[in-house]
């Protein structure tokens, strides 16, 4: 009888430890996230055409989720590059906007709905900050206007998750504030260029 109790206690303890480990694995996940910035988002192959792509992002991602309810946070550090179509923006061939390289740190609230960890949906909403690494400078009539070193914005997205590891979705970003400033020249036309950006994203968590 005593031996049976010991076996039951041992099994109970083992199951408790296993449950804690499983819950911990669900709470904190590390992975990689990448995305392609597009002009016109769509759910077909046209979205990935070269003429529709304007940039990309790639980096590390951290996902913190409360088990059962599926609510949590997502953050990370992403290297990004945004290209500009100077031909459609500039009236003068001597004018230009150089490609913008930046480091982005997003902080999102994330809600996930999963079916036995096999598939599900997720929704995100939050903010981001872009730290300028290089480029993004505007040249007009021989005058150069430097892009600001730090920019912020709001973001929201949605997508599908597969096998609790792979996530595919869309993200919409709205930049707050202006990229360029001048007391003598109206730069509103160029500040609107990347005000709103759509991205097709993919992430893999371990």
PDB file of C-alpha atoms in Angstrom:
ATOM      1  CA  UNK A   1       0.000   0.000   0.000  1.00  0.00           C
ATOM      2  CA  UNK A   2       2.824   2.393   0.929  1.00  0.00           C
ATOM      3  CA  UNK A   3       4.636   1.490  -2.290  1.00  0.00           C
ATOM      4  CA  UNK A   4       1.485   2.271  -4.287  1.00  0.00           C
ATOM      5  CA  UNK A   5       1.204   5.686  -2.627  1.00  0.00           C
ATOM      6  CA  UNK A   6       4.847   6.434  -3.435  1.00  0.00           C
ATOM      7  CA  UNK A   7       4.287   5.491  -7.059  1.00  0.00           C
ATOM      8  CA  UNK A   8       1.185   7.688  -7.256  1.00  0.00           C
ATOM      9  CA  UNK A   9       3.043  10.603  -5.621  1.00  0.00           C
ATOM     10  CA  UNK A  10       5.975  10.143  -7.986  1.00  0.00           C
ATOM     11  CA  UNK A  11       3.687  10.091 -11.021  1.00  0.00           C
ATOM     12  CA  UNK A  12       1.794  13.145  -9.765  1.00  0.00           C
ATOM     13  CA  UNK A  13       5.043  15.040  -9.209  1.00  0.00           C
ATOM     14  CA  UNK A  14       6.311  14.073 -12.674  1.00  0.00           C
ATOM     15  CA  UNK A  15       3.086  15.242 -14.322  1.00  0.00           C
ATOM     16  CA  UNK A  16       3.236  18.543 -12.418  1.00  0.00           C
ATOM     17  CA  UNK A  17       6.812  19.171 -13.541  1.00  0.00           C
ATOM     18  CA  UNK A  18       5.888  18.299 -17.130  1.00  0.00           C
ATOM     19  CA  UNK A  19       2.910  20.658 -16.998  1.00  0.00           C
ATOM     20  CA  UNK A  20       5.075  23.505 -15.682  1.00  0.00           C
ATOM     21  CA  UNK A  21       7.663  22.922 -18.400  1.00  0.00           C
ATOM     22  CA  UNK A  22       4.968  22.849 -21.089  1.00  0.00           C
ATOM     23  CA  UNK A  23       3.389  26.048 -19.777  1.00  0.00           C
ATOM     24  CA  UNK A  24       6.778  27.761 -19.640  1.00  0.00           C
ATOM     25  CA  UNK A  25       7.440  26.774 -23.241  1.00  0.00           C
ATOM     26  CA  UNK A  26       4.162  28.407 -24.235  1.00  0.00           C
ATOM     27  CA  UNK A  27       4.830  31.594 -22.255  1.00  0.00           C
ATOM     28  CA  UNK A  28       8.194  32.547 -23.787  1.00  0.00           C
ATOM     29  CA  UNK A  29       9.139  31.869 -27.408  1.00  0.00           C
ATOM     30  CA  UNK A  30      12.097  33.081 -29.438  1.00  0.00           C
ATOM     31  CA  UNK A  31      12.233  33.152 -33.187  1.00  0.00           C
ATOM     32  CA  UNK A  32      12.879  34.997 -36.424  1.00  0.00           C
ATOM     33  CA  UNK A  33      10.579  37.361 -38.285  1.00  0.00           C
ATOM     34  CA  UNK A  34      10.791  38.723 -41.807  1.00  0.00           C
ATOM     35  CA  UNK A  35       8.573  40.819 -44.023  1.00  0.00           C
ATOM     36  CA  UNK A  36       8.249  42.420 -47.437  1.00  0.00           C
ATOM     37  CA  UNK A  37       6.869  45.965 -47.691  1.00  0.00           C
ATOM     38  CA  UNK A  38       4.389  46.249 -50.553  1.00  0.00           C
ATOM     39  CA  UNK A  39       2.546  49.054 -52.340  1.00  0.00           C
ATOM     40  CA  UNK A  40      -0.735  47.183 -52.769  1.00  0.00           C
ATOM     41  CA  UNK A  41      -1.432  44.289 -50.368  1.00  0.00           C
ATOM     42  CA  UNK A  42      -3.305  41.298 -51.793  1.00  0.00           C
ATOM     43  CA  UNK A  43      -3.809  37.587 -51.232  1.00  0.00           C
ATOM     44  CA  UNK A  44      -2.352  36.468 -54.545  1.00  0.00           C
ATOM     45  CA  UNK A  45       1.012  36.225 -56.293  1.00  0.00           C
ATOM     46  CA  UNK A  46       0.789  39.835 -57.543  1.00  0.00           C
ATOM     47  CA  UNK A  47       1.680  41.023 -54.048  1.00  0.00           C
ATOM     48  CA  UNK A  48       5.196  39.601 -54.421  1.00  0.00           C
ATOM     49  CA  UNK A  49       5.977  41.088 -57.831  1.00  0.00           C
ATOM     50  CA  UNK A  50       9.108  43.229 -58.003  1.00  0.00           C
ATOM     51  CA  UNK A  51       7.071  46.263 -59.052  1.00  0.00           C
ATOM     52  CA  UNK A  52       4.971  45.932 -55.878  1.00  0.00           C
ATOM     53  CA  UNK A  53       7.846  45.603 -53.406  1.00  0.00           C
ATOM     54  CA  UNK A  54       9.350  48.683 -51.747  1.00  0.00           C
ATOM     55  CA  UNK A  55      11.393  47.214 -48.908  1.00  0.00           C
ATOM     56  CA  UNK A  56      11.909  44.455 -46.384  1.00  0.00           C
ATOM     57  CA  UNK A  57      12.516  43.663 -42.706  1.00  0.00           C
ATOM     58  CA  UNK A  58      14.395  40.807 -41.063  1.00  0.00           C
ATOM     59  CA  UNK A  59      15.381  40.074 -37.474  1.00  0.00           C
ATOM     60  CA  UNK A  60      14.740  38.423 -34.125  1.00  0.00           C
ATOM     61  CA  UNK A  61      11.374  38.223 -32.392  1.00  0.00           C
ATOM     62  CA  UNK A  62      10.253  37.509 -28.827  1.00  0.00           C
ATOM     63  CA  UNK A  63       6.728  36.292 -28.067  1.00  0.00           C
ATOM     64  CA  UNK A  64       5.319  36.338 -24.515  1.00  0.00           C
ATOM     65  CA  UNK A  65       1.934  34.645 -24.158  1.00  0.00           C
ATOM     66  CA  UNK A  66      -0.285  33.837 -21.183  1.00  0.00           C
ATOM     67  CA  UNK A  67      -1.366  30.176 -21.598  1.00  0.00           C
ATOM     68  CA  UNK A  68      -5.045  29.332 -22.087  1.00  0.00           C
ATOM     69  CA  UNK A  69      -6.256  32.902 -22.780  1.00  0.00           C
ATOM     70  CA  UNK A  70      -3.746  33.474 -25.594  1.00  0.00           C
ATOM     71  CA  UNK A  71      -3.074  37.142 -24.739  1.00  0.00           C
ATOM     72  CA  UNK A  72       0.471  38.442 -24.652  1.00  0.00           C
ATOM     73  CA  UNK A  73       3.176  40.713 -26.031  1.00  0.00           C
ATOM     74  CA  UNK A  74       5.464  40.582 -29.040  1.00  0.00           C
ATOM     75  CA  UNK A  75       8.673  42.542 -29.476  1.00  0.00           C
ATOM     76  CA  UNK A  76      12.016  42.189 -31.204  1.00  0.00           C
ATOM     77  CA  UNK A  77      14.712  43.934 -33.228  1.00  0.00           C
ATOM     78  CA  UNK A  78      14.408  44.072 -37.020  1.00  0.00           C
ATOM     79  CA  UNK A  79      16.777  45.422 -39.656  1.00  0.00           C
ATOM     80  CA  UNK A  80      14.788  47.177 -42.366  1.00  0.00           C
ATOM     81  CA  UNK A  81      15.369  48.795 -45.738  1.00  0.00           C
ATOM     82  CA  UNK A  82      12.921  51.041 -47.581  1.00  0.00           C
ATOM     83  CA  UNK A  83      13.399  51.975 -51.242  1.00  0.00           C
ATOM     84  CA  UNK A  84      11.807  54.929 -53.032  1.00  0.00           C
ATOM     85  CA  UNK A  85      10.556  55.231 -56.590  1.00  0.00           C
ATOM     86  CA  UNK A  86      12.372  58.442 -57.517  1.00  0.00           C
ATOM     87  CA  UNK A  87      10.992  58.440 -61.075  1.00  0.00           C
ATOM     88  CA  UNK A  88       7.425  58.966 -59.875  1.00  0.00           C
ATOM     89  CA  UNK A  89       8.350  61.288 -56.994  1.00  0.00           C
ATOM     90  CA  UNK A  90      10.771  63.680 -58.601  1.00  0.00           C
ATOM     91  CA  UNK A  91      10.087  66.314 -61.249  1.00  0.00           C
ATOM     92  CA  UNK A  92      13.796  66.889 -61.729  1.00  0.00           C
ATOM     93  CA  UNK A  93      16.240  64.059 -62.487  1.00  0.00           C
ATOM     94  CA  UNK A  94      18.830  65.689 -60.229  1.00  0.00           C
ATOM     95  CA  UNK A  95      16.501  65.213 -57.228  1.00  0.00           C
ATOM     96  CA  UNK A  96      16.541  61.985 -55.276  1.00  0.00           C
ATOM     97  CA  UNK A  97      15.692  60.118 -52.048  1.00  0.00           C
ATOM     98  CA  UNK A  98      18.280  57.553 -51.013  1.00  0.00           C
ATOM     99  CA  UNK A  99      17.260  54.128 -49.705  1.00  0.00           C
ATOM    100  CA  UNK A 100      16.563  54.200 -45.978  1.00  0.00           C
ATOM    101  CA  UNK A 101      18.218  51.621 -43.665  1.00  0.00           C
ATOM    102  CA  UNK A 102      16.904  51.405 -40.114  1.00  0.00           C
ATOM    103  CA  UNK A 103      16.563  49.300 -36.972  1.00  0.00           C
ATOM    104  CA  UNK A 104      12.982  48.794 -35.847  1.00  0.00           C
ATOM    105  CA  UNK A 105      11.837  47.853 -32.344  1.00  0.00           C
ATOM    106  CA  UNK A 106       8.115  46.945 -32.261  1.00  0.00           C
ATOM    107  CA  UNK A 107       5.997  46.393 -29.148  1.00  0.00           C
ATOM    108  CA  UNK A 108       2.647  44.750 -29.848  1.00  0.00           C
ATOM    109  CA  UNK A 109      -0.242  43.412 -27.820  1.00  0.00           C
ATOM    110  CA  UNK A 110      -1.036  40.037 -29.337  1.00  0.00           C
ATOM    111  CA  UNK A 111      -4.163  37.907 -29.120  1.00  0.00           C
ATOM    112  CA  UNK A 112      -4.032  34.321 -30.358  1.00  0.00           C
ATOM    113  CA  UNK A 113      -6.826  31.825 -30.950  1.00  0.00           C
ATOM    114  CA  UNK A 114      -5.519  28.293 -31.388  1.00  0.00           C
ATOM    115  CA  UNK A 115      -7.073  24.889 -32.102  1.00  0.00           C
ATOM    116  CA  UNK A 116      -5.052  22.275 -30.178  1.00  0.00           C
ATOM    117  CA  UNK A 117      -1.863  24.066 -31.195  1.00  0.00           C
ATOM    118  CA  UNK A 118      -2.306  22.861 -34.789  1.00  0.00           C
ATOM    119  CA  UNK A 119      -3.687  26.026 -36.379  1.00  0.00           C
ATOM    120  CA  UNK A 120      -5.171  29.326 -35.370  1.00  0.00           C
ATOM    121  CA  UNK A 121      -5.521  33.072 -35.845  1.00  0.00           C
ATOM    122  CA  UNK A 122      -3.689  35.993 -34.274  1.00  0.00           C
ATOM    123  CA  UNK A 123      -4.213  39.754 -34.096  1.00  0.00           C
ATOM    124  CA  UNK A 124      -1.691  42.428 -33.098  1.00  0.00           C
ATOM    125  CA  UNK A 125      -1.839  46.119 -32.216  1.00  0.00           C
ATOM    126  CA  UNK A 126       0.838  48.415 -30.852  1.00  0.00           C
ATOM    127  CA  UNK A 127       3.628  50.840 -31.665  1.00  0.00           C
ATOM    128  CA  UNK A 128       7.133  50.814 -33.112  1.00  0.00           C
ATOM    129  CA  UNK A 129      10.257  52.935 -33.205  1.00  0.00           C
ATOM    130  CA  UNK A 130      12.661  53.257 -36.147  1.00  0.00           C
ATOM    131  CA  UNK A 131      16.300  54.128 -35.492  1.00  0.00           C
ATOM    132  CA  UNK A 132      18.067  55.461 -38.577  1.00  0.00           C
ATOM    133  CA  UNK A 133      21.179  53.561 -39.615  1.00  0.00           C
ATOM    134  CA  UNK A 134      21.873  55.249 -42.947  1.00  0.00           C
ATOM    135  CA  UNK A 135      20.265  56.813 -46.012  1.00  0.00           C
ATOM    136  CA  UNK A 136      16.764  58.171 -46.408  1.00  0.00           C
ATOM    137  CA  UNK A 137      18.107  61.617 -47.261  1.00  0.00           C
ATOM    138  CA  UNK A 138      16.242  63.905 -49.670  1.00  0.00           C
ATOM    139  CA  UNK A 139      17.975  66.014 -52.328  1.00  0.00           C
ATOM    140  CA  UNK A 140      15.999  68.854 -53.972  1.00  0.00           C
ATOM    141  CA  UNK A 141      17.515  71.404 -56.316  1.00  0.00           C
ATOM    142  CA  UNK A 142      20.956  70.824 -54.847  1.00  0.00           C
ATOM    143  CA  UNK A 143      19.730  71.131 -51.237  1.00  0.00           C
ATOM    144  CA  UNK A 144      19.990  68.106 -48.946  1.00  0.00           C
ATOM    145  CA  UNK A 145      17.475  67.323 -46.210  1.00  0.00           C
ATOM    146  CA  UNK A 146      18.456  64.580 -43.789  1.00  0.00           C
ATOM    147  CA  UNK A 147      15.933  62.043 -42.551  1.00  0.00           C
ATOM    148  CA  UNK A 148      15.277  62.218 -38.815  1.00  0.00           C
ATOM    149  CA  UNK A 149      17.307  59.826 -36.672  1.00  0.00           C
ATOM    150  CA  UNK A 150      14.313  58.445 -34.790  1.00  0.00           C
ATOM    151  CA  UNK A 151      10.718  57.943 -35.921  1.00  0.00           C
ATOM    152  CA  UNK A 152       7.701  56.339 -34.288  1.00  0.00           C
ATOM    153  CA  UNK A 153       4.430  54.919 -35.490  1.00  0.00           C
ATOM    154  CA  UNK A 154       1.381  52.785 -34.797  1.00  0.00           C
ATOM    155  CA  UNK A 155       0.843  49.316 -36.162  1.00  0.00           C
ATOM    156  CA  UNK A 156      -1.718  46.543 -36.394  1.00  0.00           C
ATOM    157  CA  UNK A 157      -1.899  43.182 -38.063  1.00  0.00           C
ATOM    158  CA  UNK A 158      -3.477  39.766 -38.389  1.00  0.00           C
ATOM    159  CA  UNK A 159      -2.588  36.341 -39.677  1.00  0.00           C
ATOM    160  CA  UNK A 160      -2.655  32.588 -39.262  1.00  0.00           C
ATOM    161  CA  UNK A 161      -0.477  30.298 -37.155  1.00  0.00           C
ATOM    162  CA  UNK A 162       0.444  26.712 -38.018  1.00  0.00           C
ATOM    163  CA  UNK A 163       1.670  23.988 -35.643  1.00  0.00           C
ATOM    164  CA  UNK A 164       2.394  26.644 -32.984  1.00  0.00           C
ATOM    165  CA  UNK A 165       5.636  27.571 -34.762  1.00  0.00           C
ATOM    166  CA  UNK A 166       4.947  29.237 -38.122  1.00  0.00           C
ATOM    167  CA  UNK A 167       3.008  32.504 -38.500  1.00  0.00           C
ATOM    168  CA  UNK A 168       1.957  34.143 -41.780  1.00  0.00           C
ATOM    169  CA  UNK A 169       0.151  37.467 -41.983  1.00  0.00           C
ATOM    170  CA  UNK A 170      -0.146  41.156 -42.858  1.00  0.00           C
ATOM    171  CA  UNK A 171       1.001  44.199 -40.883  1.00  0.00           C
ATOM    172  CA  UNK A 172      -0.097  47.811 -41.425  1.00  0.00           C
ATOM    173  CA  UNK A 173       2.169  50.610 -40.153  1.00  0.00           C
ATOM    174  CA  UNK A 174       1.265  54.295 -39.839  1.00  0.00           C
ATOM    175  CA  UNK A 175       4.193  56.643 -39.253  1.00  0.00           C
ATOM    176  CA  UNK A 176       3.675  59.501 -36.801  1.00  0.00           C
ATOM    177  CA  UNK A 177       5.420  62.789 -37.475  1.00  0.00           C
ATOM    178  CA  UNK A 178       7.430  63.862 -40.515  1.00  0.00           C
ATOM    179  CA  UNK A 179      10.600  62.325 -41.903  1.00  0.00           C
ATOM    180  CA  UNK A 180      11.949  65.706 -43.087  1.00  0.00           C
ATOM    181  CA  UNK A 181      11.640  69.249 -41.803  1.00  0.00           C
ATOM    182  CA  UNK A 182      12.483  72.663 -43.236  1.00  0.00           C
ATOM    183  CA  UNK A 183      11.597  76.240 -42.314  1.00  0.00           C
ATOM    184  CA  UNK A 184      11.816  77.451 -45.929  1.00  0.00           C
ATOM    185  CA  UNK A 185      10.694  74.544 -48.168  1.00  0.00           C
ATOM    186  CA  UNK A 186       7.371  72.699 -48.283  1.00  0.00           C
ATOM    187  CA  UNK A 187       8.302  69.005 -47.926  1.00  0.00           C
ATOM    188  CA  UNK A 188       4.797  67.657 -47.255  1.00  0.00           C
ATOM    189  CA  UNK A 189       4.762  65.786 -50.585  1.00  0.00           C
ATOM    190  CA  UNK A 190       7.779  63.735 -49.534  1.00  0.00           C
ATOM    191  CA  UNK A 191       6.707  63.231 -45.933  1.00  0.00           C
ATOM    192  CA  UNK A 192       3.594  61.439 -47.217  1.00  0.00           C
ATOM    193  CA  UNK A 193       5.567  58.893 -49.246  1.00  0.00           C
ATOM    194  CA  UNK A 194       6.055  56.270 -46.520  1.00  0.00           C
ATOM    195  CA  UNK A 195       3.361  57.469 -44.120  1.00  0.00           C
ATOM    196  CA  UNK A 196       1.373  54.227 -44.537  1.00  0.00           C
ATOM    197  CA  UNK A 197       3.048  50.884 -45.246  1.00  0.00           C
ATOM    198  CA  UNK A 198       1.694  47.359 -45.681  1.00  0.00           C
ATOM    199  CA  UNK A 199       3.911  44.333 -45.106  1.00  0.00           C
ATOM    200  CA  UNK A 200       3.527  40.634 -45.820  1.00  0.00           C
ATOM    201  CA  UNK A 201       5.201  38.851 -42.907  1.00  0.00           C
ATOM    202  CA  UNK A 202       6.370  35.416 -41.834  1.00  0.00           C
ATOM    203  CA  UNK A 203       7.755  34.296 -38.483  1.00  0.00           C
ATOM    204  CA  UNK A 204       9.093  31.048 -37.062  1.00  0.00           C
ATOM    205  CA  UNK A 205       9.246  30.418 -33.304  1.00  0.00           C
ATOM    206  CA  UNK A 206      11.192  27.651 -31.625  1.00  0.00           C
TER     207      UNK A 206
END
